[in-house]
Short mmCIF file of C-alpha atoms in Angstrom, two decimals:
data_model
loop_
_atom_site.label_atom_id
_atom_site.label_comp_id
_atom_site.label_asym_id
_atom_site.label_seq_id
_atom_site.Cartn_x
_atom_site.Cartn_y
_atom_site.Cartn_z
CA MET A 530 -91.72 -128.79 -194.87
CA LYS A 531 -90.36 -125.57 -193.39
CA ARG A 532 -89.22 -127.42 -190.27
CA ARG A 533 -87.55 -130.11 -192.40
CA ALA A 534 -85.77 -127.48 -194.50
CA LEU A 535 -84.62 -125.68 -191.37
CA CYS A 536 -83.29 -128.91 -189.89
CA GLY A 537 -81.48 -129.65 -193.14
CA ALA A 538 -79.91 -126.21 -193.14
CA LEU A 539 -78.77 -126.63 -189.55
CA VAL A 540 -77.22 -130.00 -190.35
CA MET A 541 -75.40 -128.56 -193.37
CA GLY A 542 -74.21 -125.68 -191.26
CA ALA A 543 -72.90 -128.04 -188.61
CA VAL A 544 -71.06 -130.05 -191.25
CA ALA A 545 -69.52 -126.87 -192.66
CA LEU A 546 -68.41 -125.77 -189.21
CA ALA A 547 -67.00 -129.19 -188.41
CA SER A 548 -65.16 -129.63 -191.71
CA PRO A 549 -61.95 -127.78 -190.68
CA LEU A 550 -61.77 -129.89 -187.54
CA ALA A 551 -62.38 -133.03 -189.54
CA GLY A 552 -59.66 -132.01 -191.97
CA ALA A 553 -57.28 -131.34 -189.13
CA ALA A 554 -58.05 -134.69 -187.52
CA GLY A 555 -57.13 -136.50 -190.72
CA TYR A 556 -54.15 -134.28 -191.53
CA PRO A 557 -51.93 -135.04 -193.29
CA GLU A 558 -53.29 -137.43 -195.88
CA ARG A 559 -50.34 -137.06 -198.26
CA PRO A 560 -46.71 -135.82 -198.15
CA VAL A 561 -46.06 -132.27 -196.96
CA LYS A 562 -43.57 -130.03 -198.73
CA VAL A 563 -41.15 -128.15 -196.43
CA ILE A 564 -39.57 -125.24 -198.31
CA VAL A 565 -36.26 -123.68 -197.29
CA SER A 566 -34.79 -120.56 -198.91
CA LEU A 567 -31.19 -121.61 -198.29
CA PRO A 568 -29.10 -124.40 -199.86
CA PRO A 569 -28.52 -127.89 -198.42
CA GLY A 570 -26.16 -127.85 -195.47
CA SER A 571 -27.19 -124.40 -194.25
CA GLY A 572 -28.46 -123.89 -190.72
CA ALA A 573 -32.06 -123.44 -191.85
CA ASP A 574 -31.82 -126.54 -194.04
CA THR A 575 -30.37 -128.66 -191.23
CA THR A 576 -33.10 -127.44 -188.88
CA ALA A 577 -35.83 -128.13 -191.44
CA ARG A 578 -34.62 -131.70 -191.91
CA PHE A 579 -34.50 -132.27 -188.16
CA LEU A 580 -38.09 -131.07 -187.73
CA ALA A 581 -39.26 -132.88 -190.87
CA GLN A 582 -38.01 -136.17 -189.43
CA HIS A 583 -39.96 -135.65 -186.21
CA LEU A 584 -43.11 -134.45 -187.95
CA THR A 585 -42.98 -137.50 -190.22
CA GLN A 586 -42.71 -139.79 -187.20
CA GLN A 587 -45.52 -138.04 -185.33
CA LEU A 588 -47.98 -137.55 -188.18
CA GLY A 589 -47.35 -140.63 -190.31
CA GLN A 590 -46.78 -138.89 -193.66
CA PRO A 591 -43.47 -137.73 -195.18
CA PHE A 592 -42.44 -134.12 -194.62
CA VAL A 593 -40.09 -133.56 -197.55
CA VAL A 594 -37.57 -130.70 -197.56
CA GLU A 595 -37.29 -128.76 -200.81
CA ASN A 596 -34.53 -126.17 -201.18
CA LYS A 597 -35.29 -123.04 -203.19
CA PRO A 598 -32.26 -120.80 -202.67
CA GLY A 599 -31.41 -117.54 -204.39
CA ALA A 600 -32.82 -114.10 -205.18
CA ASN A 601 -32.72 -112.87 -201.57
CA SER A 602 -35.09 -115.69 -200.59
CA PHE A 603 -37.75 -114.29 -202.94
CA ILE A 604 -38.15 -117.62 -204.77
CA ALA A 605 -38.87 -119.66 -201.67
CA ALA A 606 -41.03 -117.07 -199.93
CA ARG A 607 -43.14 -116.48 -203.01
CA ALA A 608 -43.61 -120.23 -203.55
CA VAL A 609 -45.03 -120.56 -200.05
CA ALA A 610 -47.11 -117.38 -200.24
CA GLU A 611 -48.75 -118.57 -203.46
CA ALA A 612 -49.29 -122.18 -202.34
CA ALA A 613 -52.74 -123.51 -201.54
CA PRO A 614 -53.64 -122.83 -197.89
CA ASP A 615 -54.24 -126.50 -197.13
CA GLY A 616 -51.31 -127.31 -194.85
CA TYR A 617 -49.31 -129.20 -197.47
CA THR A 618 -46.70 -126.46 -198.02
CA MET A 619 -44.64 -125.33 -195.03
CA PHE A 620 -41.84 -122.78 -194.76
CA VAL A 621 -38.84 -123.04 -192.43
CA ALA A 622 -37.65 -119.47 -192.69
CA SER A 623 -34.90 -117.33 -191.22
CA ASN A 624 -35.16 -113.67 -190.25
CA SER A 625 -33.83 -112.62 -193.67
CA PRO A 626 -37.00 -113.20 -195.75
CA MET A 627 -39.39 -112.51 -192.87
CA VAL A 628 -37.85 -109.33 -191.42
CA THR A 629 -34.76 -107.98 -193.18
CA ASN A 630 -36.25 -107.99 -196.68
CA ALA A 631 -39.23 -105.98 -195.43
CA ALA A 632 -36.84 -103.22 -194.35
CA ILE A 633 -34.38 -103.07 -197.26
CA PHE A 634 -36.67 -103.50 -200.26
CA LYS A 635 -39.30 -100.99 -201.35
CA LYS A 636 -41.35 -103.71 -203.02
CA LEU A 637 -41.38 -107.44 -202.41
CA PRO A 638 -43.05 -110.19 -204.46
CA TYR A 639 -44.65 -111.33 -201.20
CA ASP A 640 -45.90 -109.78 -197.97
CA PRO A 641 -44.00 -111.18 -194.95
CA ILE A 642 -46.92 -110.38 -192.64
CA HIS A 643 -50.13 -110.94 -194.58
CA ASP A 644 -49.07 -113.81 -196.85
CA PHE A 645 -48.00 -116.13 -194.04
CA MET A 646 -49.33 -117.73 -190.88
CA PRO A 647 -46.72 -117.94 -188.09
CA VAL A 648 -46.79 -121.46 -186.65
CA ALA A 649 -43.87 -121.72 -184.22
CA SER A 650 -40.53 -120.08 -183.60
CA ILE A 651 -37.60 -122.50 -183.49
CA GLY A 652 -34.34 -121.07 -182.21
CA ARG A 653 -32.24 -117.96 -182.09
CA PHE A 654 -28.52 -117.70 -182.60
CA PRO A 655 -26.63 -114.76 -181.11
CA MET A 656 -24.31 -112.59 -183.13
CA ILE A 657 -20.73 -111.94 -182.04
CA VAL A 658 -18.72 -108.74 -182.54
CA VAL A 659 -15.30 -109.81 -183.85
CA VAL A 660 -11.96 -108.35 -184.98
CA PRO A 661 -8.86 -109.94 -186.51
CA ALA A 662 -6.76 -111.87 -184.00
CA ASN A 663 -3.92 -109.33 -184.32
CA SER A 664 -6.19 -106.28 -183.99
CA PRO A 665 -5.08 -103.57 -181.57
CA TYR A 666 -8.63 -103.52 -180.16
CA LYS A 667 -8.87 -105.90 -177.23
CA THR A 668 -12.35 -104.89 -176.06
CA LEU A 669 -15.54 -103.46 -177.50
CA PRO A 670 -15.09 -100.16 -175.58
CA ALA A 671 -11.62 -99.82 -177.14
CA LEU A 672 -13.10 -100.31 -180.62
CA VAL A 673 -15.82 -97.77 -179.91
CA ALA A 674 -13.26 -95.28 -178.61
CA ALA A 675 -11.24 -95.63 -181.82
CA MET A 676 -14.35 -94.95 -183.91
CA LYS A 677 -15.07 -91.83 -181.87
CA GLU A 678 -11.57 -90.54 -182.48
CA ALA A 679 -11.76 -91.17 -186.23
CA PRO A 680 -15.42 -91.15 -187.40
CA ALA A 681 -16.10 -93.48 -190.36
CA LYS A 682 -12.38 -94.27 -190.73
CA LEU A 683 -12.64 -97.88 -189.54
CA ASN A 684 -14.44 -100.28 -191.85
CA PHE A 685 -16.56 -103.32 -191.09
CA ALA A 686 -17.21 -106.43 -193.16
CA SER A 687 -20.87 -107.21 -193.77
CA GLY A 688 -21.80 -110.61 -195.15
CA THR A 689 -25.55 -109.96 -195.23
CA PRO A 690 -27.90 -106.99 -194.85
CA ALA A 691 -28.99 -108.43 -191.48
CA TYR A 692 -25.42 -108.16 -190.19
CA GLN A 693 -25.07 -104.60 -191.45
CA ILE A 694 -28.30 -103.64 -189.69
CA ALA A 695 -27.12 -105.28 -186.46
CA MET A 696 -23.84 -103.36 -186.60
CA GLU A 697 -25.54 -100.07 -187.42
CA GLN A 698 -27.73 -100.53 -184.36
CA LEU A 699 -24.58 -100.84 -182.24
CA HIS A 700 -23.14 -97.74 -183.91
CA GLU A 701 -26.31 -95.81 -183.10
CA MET A 702 -26.22 -96.81 -179.45
CA ASN A 703 -22.64 -95.54 -179.13
CA GLY A 704 -22.93 -92.46 -181.32
CA VAL A 705 -20.26 -93.65 -183.74
CA LYS A 706 -19.94 -94.42 -187.44
CA GLY A 707 -18.07 -97.00 -189.45
CA THR A 708 -17.73 -97.64 -193.17
CA VAL A 709 -19.45 -100.74 -194.45
CA VAL A 710 -17.74 -103.12 -196.87
CA ASN A 711 -20.45 -105.37 -198.32
CA TYR A 712 -19.71 -108.95 -199.33
CA LYS A 713 -21.73 -111.56 -201.17
CA GLY A 714 -22.07 -113.90 -198.23
CA THR A 715 -20.80 -114.36 -194.71
CA GLY A 716 -17.93 -116.66 -195.70
CA PRO A 717 -16.03 -114.13 -197.85
CA ALA A 718 -16.66 -111.36 -195.31
CA ILE A 719 -15.27 -113.33 -192.38
CA THR A 720 -12.34 -114.65 -194.44
CA ASP A 721 -11.30 -111.11 -195.34
CA LEU A 722 -11.76 -109.98 -191.75
CA ALA A 723 -9.46 -112.74 -190.50
CA ALA A 724 -6.91 -111.64 -193.10
CA GLY A 725 -7.04 -108.06 -191.81
CA VAL A 726 -8.72 -106.57 -194.88
CA CYS A 727 -11.41 -105.05 -192.63
CA ASP A 728 -11.28 -103.80 -189.05
CA TYR A 729 -14.28 -105.45 -187.44
CA SER A 730 -17.54 -107.28 -188.11
CA ILE A 731 -20.51 -109.01 -186.58
CA ALA A 732 -21.90 -112.40 -187.53
CA GLU A 733 -23.97 -115.25 -186.18
CA VAL A 734 -22.05 -117.42 -183.72
CA SER A 735 -21.72 -120.56 -185.86
CA SER A 736 -20.09 -118.52 -188.65
CA VAL A 737 -17.28 -117.18 -186.48
CA LEU A 738 -16.83 -119.67 -183.65
CA PRO A 739 -14.40 -121.98 -185.53
CA LEU A 740 -12.17 -119.01 -186.42
CA ILE A 741 -12.32 -117.67 -182.87
CA GLN A 742 -11.37 -121.05 -181.45
CA GLY A 743 -8.70 -121.41 -184.16
CA GLY A 744 -7.02 -118.15 -183.20
CA LYS A 745 -7.93 -116.30 -186.41
CA LEU A 746 -10.48 -113.94 -184.89
CA ARG A 747 -10.91 -112.26 -181.51
CA ALA A 748 -14.41 -112.04 -180.03
CA LEU A 749 -15.14 -108.71 -178.33
CA ALA A 750 -18.74 -109.14 -177.24
CA VAL A 751 -21.75 -111.43 -177.49
CA ALA A 752 -24.96 -109.68 -178.59
CA ASP A 753 -27.08 -111.67 -176.18
CA SER A 754 -28.55 -111.32 -172.71
CA GLN A 755 -26.05 -113.87 -171.40
CA ARG A 756 -22.57 -115.11 -172.23
CA HIS A 757 -22.27 -117.88 -174.78
CA ARG A 758 -21.51 -121.32 -173.39
CA ASP A 759 -18.69 -121.83 -175.93
CA LEU A 760 -17.17 -118.40 -175.20
CA PRO A 761 -17.41 -118.09 -171.41
CA ASP A 762 -14.67 -115.44 -171.21
CA VAL A 763 -16.30 -113.14 -173.76
CA PRO A 764 -18.60 -110.54 -172.16
CA THR A 765 -22.05 -109.66 -173.38
CA ALA A 766 -22.45 -106.27 -175.05
CA ALA A 767 -24.47 -105.14 -172.02
CA GLU A 768 -21.60 -106.00 -169.67
CA VAL A 769 -19.34 -103.55 -171.49
CA GLY A 770 -21.69 -100.60 -171.66
CA ASN A 771 -24.32 -101.47 -174.26
CA LYS A 772 -27.36 -102.20 -172.14
CA GLY A 773 -30.21 -103.72 -174.10
CA TYR A 774 -28.16 -104.49 -177.22
CA GLU A 775 -29.06 -107.90 -178.59
CA ALA A 776 -28.81 -109.22 -182.14
CA TYR A 777 -29.74 -112.67 -183.34
CA ALA A 778 -30.31 -114.78 -186.37
CA TRP A 779 -33.49 -116.82 -185.88
CA THR A 780 -35.66 -119.42 -187.56
CA GLY A 781 -39.35 -120.24 -187.48
CA VAL A 782 -42.10 -122.31 -189.10
CA TYR A 783 -44.78 -120.72 -191.28
CA PHE A 784 -47.73 -121.84 -193.37
CA PRO A 785 -49.39 -119.82 -196.13
CA ALA A 786 -52.01 -117.45 -194.74
CA LYS A 787 -55.51 -118.91 -194.25
CA VAL A 788 -54.37 -122.45 -193.50
CA PRO A 789 -56.93 -123.90 -191.06
CA LYS A 790 -55.87 -122.88 -187.58
CA GLU A 791 -56.40 -126.39 -186.28
CA ILE A 792 -53.76 -127.72 -188.67
CA ALA A 793 -51.33 -124.95 -187.75
CA GLN A 794 -51.96 -125.62 -184.06
CA ARG A 795 -51.32 -129.34 -184.47
CA VAL A 796 -48.03 -128.81 -186.31
CA GLY A 797 -47.01 -126.03 -183.93
CA ASP A 798 -47.61 -128.22 -180.89
CA ILE A 799 -45.37 -130.96 -182.30
CA VAL A 800 -42.63 -128.46 -183.17
CA ARG A 801 -42.71 -126.91 -179.68
CA THR A 802 -42.77 -130.28 -177.92
CA THR A 803 -39.87 -131.53 -180.04
CA LEU A 804 -37.73 -128.45 -179.48
CA ASN A 805 -38.36 -128.31 -175.75
CA GLY A 806 -37.51 -131.99 -175.36
CA PRO A 807 -33.95 -133.21 -174.71
CA GLU A 808 -33.25 -134.11 -178.35
CA GLY A 809 -34.48 -130.77 -179.68
CA THR A 810 -32.61 -128.77 -177.06
CA ALA A 811 -29.41 -130.71 -177.78
CA PHE A 812 -29.84 -130.13 -181.52
CA ILE A 813 -30.23 -126.34 -181.23
CA THR A 814 -27.43 -126.18 -178.63
CA LYS A 815 -25.06 -128.04 -180.96
CA MET A 816 -25.80 -125.42 -183.63
CA GLY A 817 -24.74 -122.69 -181.20
CA GLY A 818 -28.19 -121.37 -180.38
CA THR A 819 -30.95 -121.59 -177.83
CA VAL A 820 -34.47 -122.94 -178.21
CA PHE A 821 -36.85 -120.06 -178.83
CA THR A 822 -40.45 -121.18 -178.59
CA GLY A 823 -43.76 -119.69 -177.60
CA THR A 824 -47.31 -119.44 -178.89
CA ALA A 825 -48.06 -118.66 -182.52
CA GLN A 826 -49.35 -115.24 -181.46
CA GLN A 827 -46.15 -114.49 -179.54
CA PHE A 828 -44.18 -115.44 -182.64
CA ALA A 829 -46.32 -113.16 -184.82
CA ASP A 830 -45.91 -110.27 -182.37
CA PHE A 831 -42.15 -110.86 -182.25
CA GLN A 832 -41.85 -110.80 -186.05
CA TYR A 833 -43.84 -107.58 -186.34
CA ALA A 834 -41.74 -105.87 -183.65
CA GLU A 835 -38.54 -106.99 -185.39
CA ILE A 836 -39.70 -105.51 -188.69
CA GLU A 837 -40.50 -102.17 -187.05
CA LYS A 838 -37.15 -102.07 -185.25
CA THR A 839 -35.23 -103.01 -188.39
CA ARG A 840 -36.98 -100.39 -190.51
CA ARG A 841 -36.09 -97.74 -187.95
CA ILE A 842 -32.41 -98.70 -187.96
CA VAL A 843 -32.31 -98.73 -191.77
CA LYS A 844 -33.75 -95.21 -191.81
CA VAL A 845 -31.48 -93.82 -189.10
CA ALA A 846 -28.34 -95.36 -190.63
CA ASN A 847 -29.29 -94.28 -194.18
CA ILE A 848 -28.92 -97.83 -195.47
CA PRO A 849 -29.97 -97.79 -199.15
CA VAL A 850 -33.40 -99.29 -199.77
CA GLU A 851 -33.59 -101.20 -203.07
#
């Protein structure tokens, strides 16, 4: 009897150990919700729909994008954080809810580290330092020199907290100060900059490229390790004296914490294979970025490092924490 009971226990234990794998093998058995914190037509939304199409094709169940914009991405992030950890709620998130919010808010209705499981990074999109087309500043060193001559006199348009933080990092590296003019969105900020209301700004490449190419803005530097393919004559920040300065917007895939690792691995593998293939590379390139993939652990380490760096800049620059 004892031997039979022991055998039964071992069998039950084996079933329990095998159940996550079995669940992963059959995953998904119903539609998967893909939450985005930005409205339809945004970069994150477009990316989510691209990946959802490929995941649907590969896994045989619909991956359905659901937009939950507003409230500094709190609504979307909280919906994912509170979802069942079964693999049927996915988050295509930008750096704003997963990094910036952690640095500029004292309390969040979610924890960007502990409430989520990083699955795969997607792409990163370099920021560009820009001035009005008729600005007297032809280069980034000329702009920096002007700020040194008149501390805090020049003002910069900031469409999002992430852009303000990126600009304050550049200020810190050069020992200068500017006066921030905050806007409710990148569009109004860049429109006012082009009209000469502000002196300079920084924004993700897709937000400013049309105005640069249209002669409304002048690009001074690319905050990337290499020149941008659409702006071959614009130097990187490092080329003009700002070694190591890089600033990006980025996107990645997350599940709620405690989703079976086998499910996360399966989805992550498809995302990485898709992005590193010709269609995925062409898609990210068309959006102005570069494919940015790696293991789930590399993505988690990257996010943590970005939070620490951002918090330091917020503190040094005395950016108000809400």
